[in-house]
Amino acid sequence: MIKNSDVKKIINESLSLKSEKLDEALVAQQKQFMLPTEFQSAATKKAHNELYQGYLEAFNRISAELDSVDRSDVKSNGSAYRSLKIDETYNMNAVYLHELYFANISDLASNVSMDTLAFMRLSRDFGDFDRWQSDFISCCLASRCGWAMTYYNIFTQTYMNTFIDLHSQQVPVGCIPIIVMDAWQHAYYRDYLTDVKTFTYAMMKELNWRVVEDRMKKAERVAMALKAGEM
Amino acid sequence: MIKNSDVKKIINESLSLKSEKLDEALVAQQKQFMLPTEFQSAATKKAHNELYQGYLEAFNRISAELDSVDRSDVKSNGSAYRSLKIDETYNMNAVYLHELYFANISDLASNVSMDTLAFMRLSRDFGDFDRWQSDFISCCLASRCGWAMTYYNIFTQTYMNTFIDLHSQQVPVGCIPIIVMDAWQHAYYRDYLTDVKTFTYAMMKELNWRVVEDRMKKAERVAMALKAGEM
Amino acid sequence: MIKNSDVKKIINESLSLKSEKLDEALVAQQKQFMLPTEFQSAATKKAHNELYQGYLEAFNRISAELDSVDRSDVKSNGSAYRSLKIDETYNMNAVYLHELYFANISDLASNVSMDTLAFMRLSRDFGDFDRWQSDFISCCLASRCGWAMTYYNIFTQTYMNTFIDLHSQQVPVGCIPIIVMDAWQHAYYRDYLTDVKTFTYAMMKELNWRVVEDRMKKAERVAMALKAGEM
Amino acid sequence: MIKNSDVKKIINESLSLKSEKLDEALVAQQKQFMLPTEFQSAATKKAHNELYQGYLEAFNRISAELDSVDRSDVKSNGSAYRSLKIDETYNMNAVYLHELYFANISDLASNVSMDTLAFMRLSRDFGDFDRWQSDFISCCLASRCGWAMTYYNIFTQTYMNTFIDLHSQQVPVGCIPIIVMDAWQHAYYRDYLTDVKTFTYAMMKELNWRVVEDRMKKAERVAMALKAGEM
């Protein structure tokens, strides 16, 4: 893996940008995901990886442009700064959500046991586990080119479901993502055409509950870390 | 303070809703904020509190409606479930952001010292403290009826600035809010008309850095809690 | 009034842009509106005119930038072209809607008679005139920082009401605007604070039905022009 | 073809709605399109027709629900009226844009001659014909799940290109559609995966210029009808 500072320098040179400061933190590097999934064709997986790479490259380019963009006359009606910040969030969310999605699918031996944190917390906050599941599926079906997500909400201090349109519309402030499902047409159209429901059920059967459990444990620690007082 | 379960029951009765399950967690109760601020008129403050109350009532009503809404035929083209979930996030964000905003303004003795976490972390992640400040002001000026926010980003593991349009457009996934600034026209129009810049500077002079420091300490604990591995 | 081509040249020079082609059509010049209205304070009117001017300047600047922006590598994830086109529509709509609004208010002797096209067509398409009025008021109250609009819909071939959020969200394709009402907070907050309802009723009492009638006659001619076949 | 009033009655009965007034105008009935196109697979065409039908059914259902929805307590924070109106525009645009798209593609003998209105007007307003074409292609590539459109703009009184995100974001007020291109992933993903560019070029080779010419003639008549004065 090359250093972020080197990535940033290469982008700056290729765009002929001269930045006073190189924000190395805001550089994403492509991760590799093993996807032995059976619910997606090889063509979909390959194309999905290309899309992910495209978002990542866009995020890195925008990050470089933001390092040196003019901040002297920012206006809400339109300015390069405003446009770049919007696309920074859009592509950053796209990269993050795709990584979360790729990491929590493709478990051919998918299984959730009743003594897991995941099972207990989702049962607690949704009434019972089946209610979580049916609500999550509703979110998959409700999204317009977007995402379904189970997340820990630091405001309500509960686990909730939501859907996002595109990558950055309807995102709850203060969400810690736990389960992420891609509901863009690019995730299913090659293999399922308009049949989102079958796609959704097929994905649910391969949900990687070990990954989910790991995220849940972290979310519980986050909850504890925040509990000392009001945000 | 009355119990959330009682609030939920009252809403359900007033709307003639019969829910199998009352989600008591998703009930917000109005907080009181002392706002001895000098950069806002009493009229603005009173009206702002009414707006906050309106969002809170909307959130509670929607929460009750979601408890019993039909989930059997959810569609992305339009369904009561989809619409309610969108407005749930919109109003939940509105309530949360307003509470964060009210709590971090109105310090007439506003002061940030160089040995605070806030000063050190913002200096680290933005190059220096002035760069954070000028970038944050750019976010205030860039937003179209919305918010500026400094937040801890659990994906990039850095402090970042962003702006939100309305209450739920362009929200980063995985943001822990630290500094929140209301840039809706309702926040300044009565007192400043179109002069957002003067409003922004006036607010910055009353930023409550003690509250910010407290949030920053929590964000640091969140960062630690998450560091054990990839989300 | 100076020539559009001269306006465009001045903008290009001030921005140091070199365009192969100057699109003179896409230059707006500020109109003057007599607003003897009683439902708005002088402060609101003056500020509103400044906002209108700001949109107009943004539209002209963006138009100049689009004349010479790079079109060789346009991407949906983000590119200067994409951002400028979005802001072109946003500001163009803002200019157009404000001009329509300013022109159709401030008639202190507002009156609609039953033998006008406006009365007859709205009665026909909404069941009766009162239903149009109450539905239009609903649109004023439903919009989130945006607009209410009665328009001729070339697809359904009827007069309809709608609301727009901000300036370009939820706009019907193929709408010919007839009655336009500003429901942004900047339109009423100085004078009415949160009381949108009183503001809306006050505006309705000064609606300029002569201007509306003139637009309606044109819409009828548009309807005839389109009737020769399917669009 | 059954009568709109009968369609409306059937919807009302199936939804157990009791409306004082049945708005028959706001009922769409499915059109049939011959699509001998070579740039789309049969699977894509069949699925696309299903999507179109889904939008149409949603539009009709929402129209029926709007006939009887409560208008007594409409609020911008959320209300059934607000949600239905948003989805009315979304689905109405979806139906209209799909019909425009299906009608202007699939001409295997596609040809534009220099003595057509289309050629002359696009050349006039874009500098030359090739500039229109390259700008239109840029719009196809810039849209995020949405549309590219050449349209007559009744405000600027010129032909312009734009793109729409989803079905109702970034729509210009007062647009008369002339050329419509579907850039949602559902339009190309089955056949082209991520290769939007090849899809776009393939579509352009089958653009039905006779249909475009017919729309252009109407737009010219609209322009004349409006010219008598300011809108």
XYZ file of C-alpha atoms in Angstrom, chain B:
231
model
C -40.930 15.149 32.736
C -43.635 12.715 31.750
C -42.753 9.206 30.625
C -42.174 8.558 26.918
C -44.662 5.721 27.028
C -47.331 8.138 28.197
C -46.452 10.631 25.475
C -46.761 7.866 22.904
C -50.124 6.765 24.258
C -51.484 10.295 24.120
C -50.349 10.719 20.502
C -51.847 7.381 19.535
C -55.154 8.274 21.102
C -55.267 11.719 19.523
C -54.593 10.171 16.099
C -56.872 7.167 16.745
C -53.963 4.861 15.997
C -53.831 1.336 17.274
C -50.292 0.044 17.371
C -49.210 -3.426 18.303
C -45.995 -1.961 19.660
C -45.292 1.520 21.051
C -41.720 2.491 20.290
C -41.060 4.618 23.339
C -37.470 5.293 22.393
C -38.550 7.292 19.405
C -40.198 10.044 21.385
C -38.454 13.335 21.909
C -39.293 15.674 24.760
C -38.664 19.384 24.612
C -35.530 20.670 26.275
C -35.189 24.163 27.698
C -32.255 26.319 26.633
C -30.981 29.447 28.358
C -30.055 31.771 25.520
C -28.616 35.018 26.940
C -27.222 35.630 23.467
C -26.735 39.152 22.162
C -26.572 38.262 18.478
C -30.253 37.389 18.223
C -33.367 39.387 19.044
C -35.913 38.087 21.526
C -38.366 37.701 18.640
C -35.976 35.401 16.767
C -35.321 33.342 19.873
C -38.999 32.902 20.651
C -39.861 31.993 17.070
C -36.898 29.626 16.889
C -38.137 27.794 19.933
C -41.566 27.440 18.295
C -39.969 25.948 15.195
C -37.972 23.515 17.323
C -41.179 22.505 19.101
C -42.875 22.017 15.721
C -40.155 19.624 14.566
C -40.361 17.746 17.831
C -44.119 17.343 17.586
C -43.789 16.209 13.984
C -41.140 13.656 14.953
C -43.342 12.245 17.719
C -46.429 12.089 15.510
C -44.502 10.378 12.692
C -42.983 7.949 15.170
C -46.491 6.967 16.278
C -47.703 6.634 12.697
C -44.716 4.452 11.820
C -45.551 2.080 14.676
C -48.680 1.046 12.839
C -48.171 1.914 9.171
C -48.777 -0.781 6.572
C -45.507 -2.523 5.631
C -47.090 -5.122 3.376
C -46.762 -3.283 0.069
C -43.864 -0.841 0.328
C -42.745 0.585 -3.010
C -40.054 3.013 -4.024
C -42.473 4.918 -6.289
C -44.431 5.998 -3.278
C -46.038 4.537 -0.188
C -47.026 5.819 3.242
C -44.093 3.930 4.805
C -41.553 5.543 2.487
C -42.930 9.047 3.055
C -43.061 8.656 6.831
C -39.491 7.340 7.018
C -38.228 10.311 4.983
C -40.014 12.735 7.284
C -38.854 10.810 10.365
C -35.228 11.446 9.413
C -35.978 15.044 8.415
C -37.632 15.931 11.712
C -35.307 13.826 13.870
C -32.310 15.617 12.349
C -34.092 18.950 12.829
C -34.675 18.284 16.527
C -31.145 16.978 17.119
C -29.409 19.770 15.187
C -31.448 22.463 16.907
C -30.591 21.038 20.333
C -26.910 20.884 19.406
C -27.063 24.460 18.083
C -28.900 25.949 21.052
C -26.456 24.248 23.408
C -23.306 25.492 21.686
C -24.139 29.195 21.324
C -24.816 32.090 23.675
C -21.587 32.093 25.649
C -21.046 35.817 26.141
C -17.599 35.072 27.544
C -16.675 32.816 24.639
C -13.048 31.827 24.632
C -10.972 28.996 23.223
C -7.617 28.314 24.795
C -4.719 26.652 23.021
C -4.439 23.791 25.473
C -7.922 22.440 24.785
C -8.613 19.295 22.831
C -10.778 21.377 20.502
C -7.949 23.729 19.632
C -5.446 20.928 19.242
C -7.566 18.571 17.171
C -8.925 21.258 14.840
C -5.397 22.596 14.387
C -4.140 19.095 13.640
C -6.803 18.189 11.102
C -7.120 21.544 9.330
C -3.446 22.542 9.301
C -3.978 25.280 11.857
C -6.873 26.696 13.878
C -7.486 29.648 11.553
C -7.880 27.320 8.609
C -10.570 25.423 10.523
C -12.319 28.686 11.313
C -12.263 30.058 7.794
C -13.397 26.719 6.379
C -16.246 26.529 8.895
C -17.365 30.036 7.937
C -17.263 28.955 4.284
C -19.672 26.152 5.187
C -22.008 28.647 6.873
C -22.012 30.752 3.710
C -22.360 27.804 1.324
C -25.451 26.209 2.845
C -28.863 26.761 1.223
C -31.275 26.885 4.109
C -29.399 24.436 6.229
C -26.562 23.872 8.623
C -22.819 24.099 9.028
C -21.234 21.401 11.153
C -17.824 20.397 12.461
C -17.930 16.690 13.131
C -15.820 13.666 13.847
C -15.921 11.376 10.832
C -15.710 7.731 11.858
C -14.783 6.706 8.299
C -11.848 9.082 7.724
C -11.100 9.204 11.472
C -10.624 12.960 11.317
C -12.531 16.112 12.209
C -14.173 17.629 9.168
C -16.476 20.481 8.248
C -19.552 20.124 6.116
C -22.843 21.806 5.414
C -26.275 20.266 5.189
C -29.078 21.581 2.982
C -32.461 21.672 4.716
C -32.110 19.017 7.456
C -31.166 15.834 5.647
C -29.428 16.552 2.356
C -25.665 15.994 2.201
C -25.242 14.429 5.624
C -22.052 12.340 5.926
C -22.634 8.743 7.036
C -20.963 8.179 10.403
C -20.691 11.748 11.657
C -20.415 12.650 15.344
C -21.462 16.327 15.593
C -19.149 18.706 17.461
C -20.035 22.283 16.436
C -23.384 23.093 14.893
C -24.490 26.355 13.294
C -27.992 27.081 12.036
C -27.842 28.643 8.567
C -31.545 28.534 7.731
C -33.034 31.900 6.926
C -35.184 31.593 10.042
C -32.017 31.822 12.134
C -31.019 35.292 10.907
C -33.539 36.945 8.624
C -35.445 38.832 11.300
C -32.263 40.390 12.662
C -29.819 40.454 9.733
C -31.957 40.185 6.580
C -29.634 38.966 3.792
C -26.426 39.604 5.730
C -25.412 36.036 6.541
C -21.796 37.012 6.983
C -22.366 39.414 9.874
C -24.703 36.871 11.474
C -22.051 34.175 11.172
C -19.288 36.304 12.720
C -21.605 37.368 15.539
C -22.422 33.738 16.318
C -18.760 32.736 16.255
C -18.066 35.328 18.935
C -20.512 33.582 21.258
C -19.544 29.985 20.514
C -19.609 27.952 23.692
C -16.220 26.235 23.713
C -16.888 24.449 27.004
C -19.745 22.571 25.377
C -17.586 21.954 22.317
C -14.785 20.601 24.523
C -17.164 18.221 26.212
C -18.364 16.880 22.847
C -14.794 16.585 21.638
C -13.824 14.469 24.626
C -16.671 12.136 23.841
C -15.689 11.988 20.179
C -12.183 11.012 21.231
C -13.613 8.195 23.304
C -15.731 7.154 20.317
C -12.602 7.155 18.170
C -10.894 4.880 20.683
C -13.907 2.588 20.911
C -13.909 2.135 17.145
C -10.175 1.771 16.683
C -10.108 -1.915 17.600
C -10.789 -2.711 13.908
C -12.532 -1.825 10.645
C -16.186 -0.797 10.669
